[in-house]
Coordinates of C-alpha atoms in Angstrom, one line a residue:
M1 CA 140.2 -59.6 -35.6
H2 CA 137.1 -61.0 -37.2
R3 CA 134.0 -58.8 -37.6
R4 CA 131.9 -61.2 -35.4
F5 CA 133.9 -60.2 -32.4
R6 CA 134.5 -56.6 -33.2
K7 CA 130.8 -56.0 -32.3
T8 CA 131.3 -56.7 -28.6
A9 CA 128.8 -53.9 -27.7
L10 CA 126.1 -56.0 -29.4
W11 CA 127.1 -59.3 -27.8
G12 CA 124.3 -59.7 -25.4
A13 CA 121.6 -58.9 -28.0
T14 CA 123.0 -60.5 -31.0
M15 CA 120.2 -62.8 -31.8
A16 CA 117.5 -60.3 -30.8
A17 CA 119.1 -57.8 -33.1
L18 CA 119.2 -60.0 -36.1
L19 CA 116.8 -58.5 -38.6
A20 CA 113.7 -60.6 -38.9
A21 CA 113.4 -61.9 -42.4
T22 CA 114.7 -63.0 -45.7
G23 CA 113.8 -63.0 -49.3
P24 CA 114.0 -65.1 -52.3
F25 CA 116.6 -67.2 -53.8
S26 CA 115.0 -65.6 -56.9
P27 CA 113.2 -62.4 -57.4
A28 CA 109.5 -62.7 -58.3
Q29 CA 108.5 -63.6 -61.8
A30 CA 109.1 -61.0 -64.6
A31 CA 105.3 -60.9 -65.1
P32 CA 103.4 -59.8 -62.0
H33 CA 101.0 -62.3 -60.4
T34 CA 98.6 -62.3 -57.6
D35 CA 99.1 -65.8 -56.1
P36 CA 99.2 -65.9 -52.3
T37 CA 102.7 -66.2 -50.8
P38 CA 103.6 -69.9 -50.9
Q39 CA 104.0 -71.5 -47.4
P40 CA 107.3 -73.2 -46.4
S41 CA 107.8 -76.6 -47.9
P42 CA 109.2 -78.7 -45.0
R43 CA 108.7 -82.0 -46.8
G44 CA 111.0 -81.0 -49.6
M45 CA 113.6 -79.8 -47.2
L46 CA 113.4 -83.0 -45.1
D47 CA 113.7 -85.1 -48.3
A48 CA 116.9 -83.3 -49.3
M49 CA 118.3 -83.5 -45.8
R50 CA 117.7 -87.3 -45.7
R51 CA 119.3 -87.6 -49.1
D52 CA 122.4 -85.5 -48.4
L53 CA 123.0 -86.3 -44.8
G54 CA 122.1 -90.0 -45.0
L55 CA 119.4 -89.9 -42.4
T56 CA 116.2 -92.0 -42.1
P57 CA 112.9 -90.0 -41.8
D58 CA 112.9 -90.5 -38.0
Q59 CA 116.5 -89.5 -37.7
A60 CA 115.9 -86.4 -39.7
R61 CA 113.0 -85.3 -37.5
T62 CA 114.9 -86.0 -34.3
R63 CA 118.0 -84.1 -35.6
L64 CA 115.9 -81.0 -36.5
A65 CA 114.2 -81.0 -33.2
Q66 CA 117.5 -81.2 -31.4
E67 CA 119.0 -78.4 -33.5
A68 CA 116.0 -76.2 -32.8
E69 CA 116.5 -76.7 -29.1
A70 CA 120.3 -76.1 -29.5
Q71 CA 119.6 -72.8 -31.3
R72 CA 117.4 -71.7 -28.5
A73 CA 120.1 -72.6 -26.1
A74 CA 122.7 -70.6 -28.1
T75 CA 120.5 -67.5 -27.8
A76 CA 120.2 -68.0 -24.0
V77 CA 124.0 -68.6 -23.7
R78 CA 124.7 -65.3 -25.3
R79 CA 122.4 -63.5 -22.9
V80 CA 123.9 -65.0 -19.8
L81 CA 127.6 -64.8 -20.6
S82 CA 129.3 -61.4 -20.4
A83 CA 131.8 -62.3 -23.2
P84 CA 131.8 -64.7 -26.2
P85 CA 132.4 -68.3 -25.2
A86 CA 135.7 -69.9 -26.3
G87 CA 133.7 -72.0 -28.7
M88 CA 130.2 -73.3 -29.5
W89 CA 129.0 -76.1 -31.7
F90 CA 126.2 -78.7 -32.1
D91 CA 127.3 -82.2 -31.3
K92 CA 125.1 -84.6 -33.3
T93 CA 126.2 -87.6 -31.2
V94 CA 124.6 -86.3 -28.1
G95 CA 122.1 -84.0 -29.8
K96 CA 123.1 -81.0 -27.7
L97 CA 124.8 -77.6 -28.0
I98 CA 128.4 -77.7 -26.6
V99 CA 129.8 -74.5 -25.2
A100 CA 133.5 -74.1 -24.4
V101 CA 134.1 -72.2 -21.2
T102 CA 137.1 -71.4 -19.0
V103 CA 135.6 -70.8 -15.5
A104 CA 133.2 -72.8 -13.3
E105 CA 130.7 -70.0 -13.0
D106 CA 130.2 -69.9 -16.8
A107 CA 129.8 -73.7 -16.9
E108 CA 126.8 -73.4 -14.5
R109 CA 125.3 -70.6 -16.6
V110 CA 125.6 -72.8 -19.7
R111 CA 123.9 -75.7 -18.0
A112 CA 121.1 -73.4 -16.9
A113 CA 120.7 -72.2 -20.5
G114 CA 120.1 -75.8 -21.7
A115 CA 123.6 -76.5 -23.2
L116 CA 126.5 -78.7 -22.2
P117 CA 129.7 -77.0 -20.9
K118 CA 133.2 -78.1 -21.9
T119 CA 136.0 -76.7 -19.8
V120 CA 138.9 -75.5 -21.9
T121 CA 142.2 -73.6 -21.3
H122 CA 142.1 -70.7 -23.7
T123 CA 139.5 -67.9 -23.8
R124 CA 137.9 -66.6 -27.0
A125 CA 139.9 -63.4 -26.6
E126 CA 143.2 -65.3 -26.6
L127 CA 142.2 -67.3 -29.7
T128 CA 141.0 -64.3 -31.7
E129 CA 144.2 -62.4 -30.8
L130 CA 146.3 -65.2 -32.2
V131 CA 144.1 -65.2 -35.3
R132 CA 144.7 -61.4 -35.6
Q133 CA 148.5 -62.0 -35.4
I134 CA 148.2 -64.8 -38.1
S135 CA 146.3 -62.4 -40.4
T136 CA 149.0 -59.7 -39.9
R137 CA 151.7 -62.2 -40.6
A138 CA 149.9 -63.4 -43.8
G139 CA 149.6 -59.8 -45.1
K140 CA 148.2 -59.9 -48.6
G141 CA 148.4 -63.7 -48.8
V142 CA 150.9 -66.6 -48.7
A143 CA 151.4 -69.0 -51.6
G144 CA 149.7 -72.3 -50.8
V145 CA 147.9 -71.0 -47.7
T146 CA 144.1 -70.9 -48.3
G147 CA 142.8 -69.6 -45.0
W148 CA 142.8 -69.7 -41.2
G149 CA 140.6 -69.2 -38.2
V150 CA 139.6 -70.4 -34.7
D151 CA 139.3 -74.1 -34.3
E152 CA 136.5 -74.2 -31.7
R153 CA 136.4 -77.9 -31.0
A154 CA 140.2 -78.1 -30.4
N155 CA 140.3 -74.8 -28.5
G156 CA 143.0 -73.7 -30.9
V157 CA 143.5 -72.3 -34.4
V158 CA 143.5 -73.9 -37.8
V159 CA 145.5 -73.1 -40.9
R160 CA 144.3 -74.5 -44.2
V161 CA 146.9 -75.4 -46.8
D162 CA 146.6 -76.5 -50.5
R163 CA 148.8 -79.6 -50.5
R164 CA 149.3 -79.3 -54.2
A165 CA 150.9 -75.8 -53.8
S166 CA 153.2 -76.5 -50.9
S167 CA 156.4 -74.4 -51.0
S168 CA 159.1 -73.0 -48.9
A169 CA 156.8 -70.0 -48.3
T170 CA 154.1 -72.3 -47.0
D171 CA 156.5 -74.1 -44.7
A172 CA 157.8 -70.8 -43.4
F173 CA 154.3 -69.6 -42.7
E174 CA 153.4 -72.8 -40.8
N175 CA 156.5 -72.4 -38.6
A176 CA 155.7 -68.7 -38.0
V177 CA 152.2 -69.6 -36.8
R178 CA 153.5 -72.3 -34.4
S179 CA 156.0 -69.7 -33.1
L180 CA 153.2 -67.2 -32.5
A181 CA 151.2 -69.8 -30.7
A182 CA 154.0 -71.2 -28.6
P183 CA 154.0 -68.6 -25.7
S184 CA 150.4 -69.3 -24.9
H185 CA 150.5 -73.1 -25.8
I186 CA 147.5 -72.7 -28.1
P187 CA 147.0 -75.8 -30.3
V188 CA 147.7 -75.3 -34.0
T189 CA 146.1 -77.6 -36.6
I190 CA 147.4 -77.6 -40.2
E191 CA 144.6 -78.8 -42.4
R192 CA 145.8 -80.0 -45.8
S193 CA 143.5 -80.5 -48.8
D194 CA 143.6 -80.6 -52.6
Q195 CA 140.3 -78.5 -52.6
A196 CA 141.6 -75.0 -52.7
P197 CA 138.6 -72.5 -52.4
R198 CA 137.6 -70.4 -55.4
Q199 CA 134.9 -67.9 -56.0
Q200 CA 132.2 -69.4 -58.1
G201 CA 130.7 -67.4 -60.9
G202 CA 130.5 -69.5 -64.0
T203 CA 128.2 -69.4 -67.0
V204 CA 126.0 -72.4 -66.4
I205 CA 122.3 -72.1 -66.9
G206 CA 119.5 -73.5 -64.8
G207 CA 117.5 -72.9 -61.6
E208 CA 117.1 -69.5 -60.2
R209 CA 119.7 -67.1 -61.4
W210 CA 120.5 -63.5 -62.2
M211 CA 123.0 -62.1 -64.7
P212 CA 125.3 -59.1 -63.9
G213 CA 125.6 -57.4 -67.3
Q214 CA 127.4 -59.7 -69.8
E215 CA 129.8 -61.1 -67.2
G216 CA 128.2 -64.5 -66.6
I217 CA 125.7 -65.9 -64.1
C218 CA 125.3 -65.8 -60.4
S219 CA 122.5 -66.8 -57.9
I220 CA 120.1 -64.6 -55.9
G221 CA 120.4 -64.7 -52.2
F222 CA 117.6 -63.0 -50.2
S223 CA 115.2 -60.2 -50.9
V224 CA 115.5 -57.1 -48.8
T225 CA 113.8 -53.8 -48.2
G226 CA 115.2 -50.4 -47.1
A227 CA 114.4 -46.8 -46.6
D228 CA 112.0 -44.9 -48.9
G229 CA 110.5 -48.1 -50.3
Y230 CA 113.7 -49.6 -51.4
Q231 CA 113.6 -53.2 -52.8
G232 CA 116.5 -55.4 -53.8
F233 CA 118.3 -58.6 -53.0
V234 CA 121.6 -59.6 -51.4
T235 CA 124.1 -61.7 -53.3
A236 CA 127.8 -62.3 -53.4
G237 CA 130.1 -59.3 -53.6
H238 CA 132.3 -60.8 -56.3
C239 CA 129.1 -60.8 -58.5
T240 CA 128.6 -57.1 -58.1
D241 CA 132.1 -55.6 -58.7
D242 CA 131.1 -53.1 -61.3
A243 CA 129.0 -50.1 -60.3
D244 CA 125.6 -49.4 -61.9
Q245 CA 125.6 -52.5 -64.0
A246 CA 122.4 -53.7 -65.6
A247 CA 121.1 -56.8 -63.8
Y248 CA 119.0 -59.4 -65.7
G249 CA 116.6 -62.1 -64.4
K250 CA 116.4 -65.7 -65.3
D251 CA 114.2 -64.9 -68.3
G252 CA 116.7 -62.4 -69.6
S253 CA 114.5 -59.3 -68.8
L254 CA 116.0 -56.3 -67.0
L255 CA 115.2 -56.7 -63.3
G256 CA 117.3 -53.8 -61.9
T257 CA 120.8 -52.4 -61.2
S258 CA 123.7 -54.1 -59.6
N259 CA 125.8 -52.1 -57.1
E260 CA 123.8 -49.0 -57.6
G261 CA 125.8 -45.8 -57.0
G262 CA 129.0 -47.8 -56.6
G263 CA 128.8 -48.2 -52.8
H264 CA 127.0 -51.6 -52.6
S265 CA 129.6 -54.2 -53.2
V266 CA 132.1 -55.7 -50.7
I267 CA 134.8 -58.2 -51.5
G268 CA 137.8 -58.3 -49.1
R269 CA 138.5 -58.4 -45.4
E270 CA 135.0 -57.0 -44.6
G271 CA 133.2 -59.9 -46.4
D272 CA 131.8 -61.1 -49.7
F273 CA 128.4 -59.5 -50.2
G274 CA 126.7 -57.2 -52.7
L275 CA 123.3 -55.6 -53.3
V276 CA 121.1 -55.5 -56.4
T277 CA 118.3 -53.0 -56.7
V278 CA 115.1 -54.5 -58.1
D279 CA 113.0 -51.9 -60.0
G280 CA 112.6 -53.5 -63.4
P281 CA 109.2 -53.5 -65.1
G282 CA 107.1 -56.4 -63.8
W283 CA 109.6 -57.6 -61.1
K284 CA 108.9 -57.7 -57.4
I285 CA 110.6 -59.2 -54.5
S286 CA 109.4 -62.2 -52.4
P287 CA 110.4 -64.1 -49.3
N288 CA 110.9 -67.3 -51.2
V289 CA 113.9 -69.6 -51.8
A290 CA 113.9 -72.3 -54.5
G291 CA 113.8 -75.5 -52.5
Q292 CA 113.8 -79.2 -53.4
G293 CA 112.4 -79.6 -57.0
G294 CA 112.1 -75.9 -57.3
Q295 CA 109.3 -75.7 -54.6
P296 CA 109.2 -72.3 -52.9
V297 CA 110.5 -72.1 -49.3
A298 CA 109.4 -68.9 -47.6
V299 CA 112.0 -67.8 -45.0
T300 CA 110.7 -66.6 -41.7
G301 CA 113.7 -64.8 -40.3
S302 CA 117.5 -65.0 -39.9
Q303 CA 119.8 -67.1 -37.7
E304 CA 123.5 -67.3 -36.9
A305 CA 125.4 -70.2 -38.3
V306 CA 126.6 -72.6 -35.5
S307 CA 129.1 -75.3 -36.3
G308 CA 127.7 -78.8 -36.4
M309 CA 124.2 -77.8 -37.4
S310 CA 122.5 -78.8 -40.7
V311 CA 122.0 -76.3 -43.5
C312 CA 120.6 -76.3 -47.0
H313 CA 121.6 -74.1 -49.9
S314 CA 120.0 -73.2 -53.2
G315 CA 122.0 -72.2 -56.2
E316 CA 121.3 -71.9 -59.9
A317 CA 124.0 -74.4 -60.9
T318 CA 123.3 -77.3 -58.5
G319 CA 119.8 -76.7 -57.1
W320 CA 119.0 -77.7 -53.6
H321 CA 121.6 -79.5 -51.4
C322 CA 122.1 -79.9 -47.7
G323 CA 125.0 -80.6 -45.4
E324 CA 126.5 -79.6 -42.1
I325 CA 128.3 -76.4 -41.0
T326 CA 131.8 -77.5 -40.4
R327 CA 133.5 -74.3 -39.4
A328 CA 132.4 -70.7 -38.7
D329 CA 134.1 -67.3 -38.6
Q330 CA 137.0 -68.3 -40.9
T331 CA 139.4 -66.4 -43.1
V332 CA 139.7 -67.5 -46.7
D333 CA 142.3 -66.6 -49.3
Y334 CA 140.8 -67.0 -52.7
G335 CA 143.9 -65.9 -54.4
T336 CA 142.1 -62.8 -55.8
A337 CA 140.9 -61.6 -52.3
I338 CA 141.3 -62.5 -48.6
V339 CA 137.9 -62.5 -46.9
D340 CA 137.2 -62.7 -43.1
G341 CA 134.2 -64.1 -41.3
L342 CA 133.1 -66.9 -43.7
S343 CA 131.6 -70.2 -42.8
F344 CA 132.3 -73.7 -44.3
T345 CA 129.9 -76.5 -45.0
N346 CA 130.1 -80.0 -46.6
A347 CA 127.1 -79.4 -48.9
C348 CA 128.1 -79.7 -52.5
S349 CA 128.1 -76.7 -54.9
A350 CA 129.4 -75.6 -58.3
P351 CA 130.3 -72.5 -60.3
G352 CA 127.1 -70.4 -60.8
D353 CA 125.9 -70.9 -57.2
S354 CA 127.6 -67.7 -56.0
G355 CA 125.3 -65.5 -54.1
G356 CA 122.7 -68.3 -53.5
S357 CA 120.7 -68.8 -50.3
Y358 CA 121.6 -70.8 -47.2
V359 CA 118.7 -71.7 -44.9
T360 CA 118.1 -74.0 -42.0
Q361 CA 115.1 -75.5 -40.1
P362 CA 112.4 -76.7 -42.5
S363 CA 109.5 -76.0 -40.2
T364 CA 110.4 -72.3 -39.9
P365 CA 113.2 -71.7 -42.4
K366 CA 115.8 -69.1 -41.4
A367 CA 118.3 -67.3 -43.6
V368 CA 121.9 -67.8 -42.6
G369 CA 124.0 -66.6 -45.5
V370 CA 124.8 -66.3 -49.2
H371 CA 127.2 -68.5 -51.2
S372 CA 130.7 -67.2 -51.5
G373 CA 132.8 -70.0 -53.0
G374 CA 133.9 -73.6 -52.9
G375 CA 136.6 -76.2 -54.0
T376 CA 137.0 -78.0 -57.3
A377 CA 134.7 -80.8 -56.2
T378 CA 131.1 -80.4 -57.3
C379 CA 127.9 -82.3 -56.9
S380 CA 128.8 -84.4 -59.9
E381 CA 132.6 -84.6 -59.5
G382 CA 134.1 -86.4 -56.5
G383 CA 136.5 -85.2 -53.8
D384 CA 136.4 -83.5 -50.4
T385 CA 133.5 -81.0 -50.5
V386 CA 134.4 -77.5 -49.6
T387 CA 131.5 -75.0 -49.8
I388 CA 131.7 -71.5 -48.2
F389 CA 129.1 -68.9 -47.4
Q390 CA 129.0 -65.3 -46.1
P391 CA 126.7 -64.7 -43.1
I392 CA 123.7 -62.6 -44.1
D393 CA 123.7 -60.1 -41.2
E394 CA 126.8 -58.3 -42.3
A395 CA 125.0 -56.9 -45.4
L396 CA 121.9 -56.1 -43.4
D397 CA 123.9 -54.1 -40.8
K398 CA 126.1 -52.3 -43.3
W399 CA 123.2 -51.0 -45.5
D400 CA 120.4 -50.8 -42.9
L401 CA 118.3 -53.4 -44.7
K402 CA 115.5 -55.7 -43.6
L403 CA 114.9 -59.2 -44.9
K404 CA 111.6 -59.9 -46.5
T405 CA 109.8 -62.7 -44.8
G406 CA 106.8 -64.9 -45.2
G407 CA 105.4 -68.3 -44.2
S408 CA 104.5 -69.1 -40.6

């Protein structure tokens, strides 16, 4: 079962319990400075959203206002429902949050919370139980199968397959999934693509970056603080495999230690997130993310990713790009690791973006996650865009961290 729904005791207070801030896509400069904290740069974010989502200025402003209202409705829905809804997503055609429910009483509660109910057959518990069975059947992975998860809009499950690697094992797995779903009549979607996900490390140079030892280049996610004055940043777990490895900043100077003590890197079923301690001479943390044209965007808090909503990400390889969240709470088989609880977007990315920041809402930017991987298509090479991120709250909860915030 995915981590998101293992935390049932926290269900009613999920949004209130999200720690209130985030930090930079990059640590502060190697040389200390005393400039005031830059304010959020909504214009740059709007420019990027218009460019990447194909919106006019008026459409972009309307879309963001609708998403802000949908996010408020999502928070209210979680408070009034006693269990997770069967599904929840933002529908850009009507500009509203859609919530899948199975009983009339919940439909009324959803309307009162400001969202639109959609009556479906299967509860979230039924869907997640089927996903659990699929995960058990997959074991350590199946050739040609790249992931699976709940299909919220279809009130079913989805299995993702690399069409280039189809095999008898793939066919057998598809048949097994359909057999598992048959007793409850849960719909099964087989999603075929030639964009198999991969974890993106790379050695490209540019933008805001950090370097784990001599292993290559990754991107900084968000600055965090902890007990006893701790300062650091969250990034991708596959960037922090080795314990107590020197971490270098974009100028090549020592900024701190990756995976200090050996207990601060996760890559597997629990997620894809790691921690880097920032204690190098002259380095300090900040709430900023490198936005459009490198302009700083100061995050003001954190927010759960909801399918259908717009999101922007910042990475050292591709800079600032925006898109929509296409799926949430998915399992991904990278070939090297199977990771639960990841979210998909159609914003382009490339090797080197791993660990980078995902934010939303330009007026009050919120942290939603750190970059985990993507397909072979990049911002300069065509094809179906597959970009994947790890929700930020998992790392905060695991290591009792707080995001560093700024702006309004």
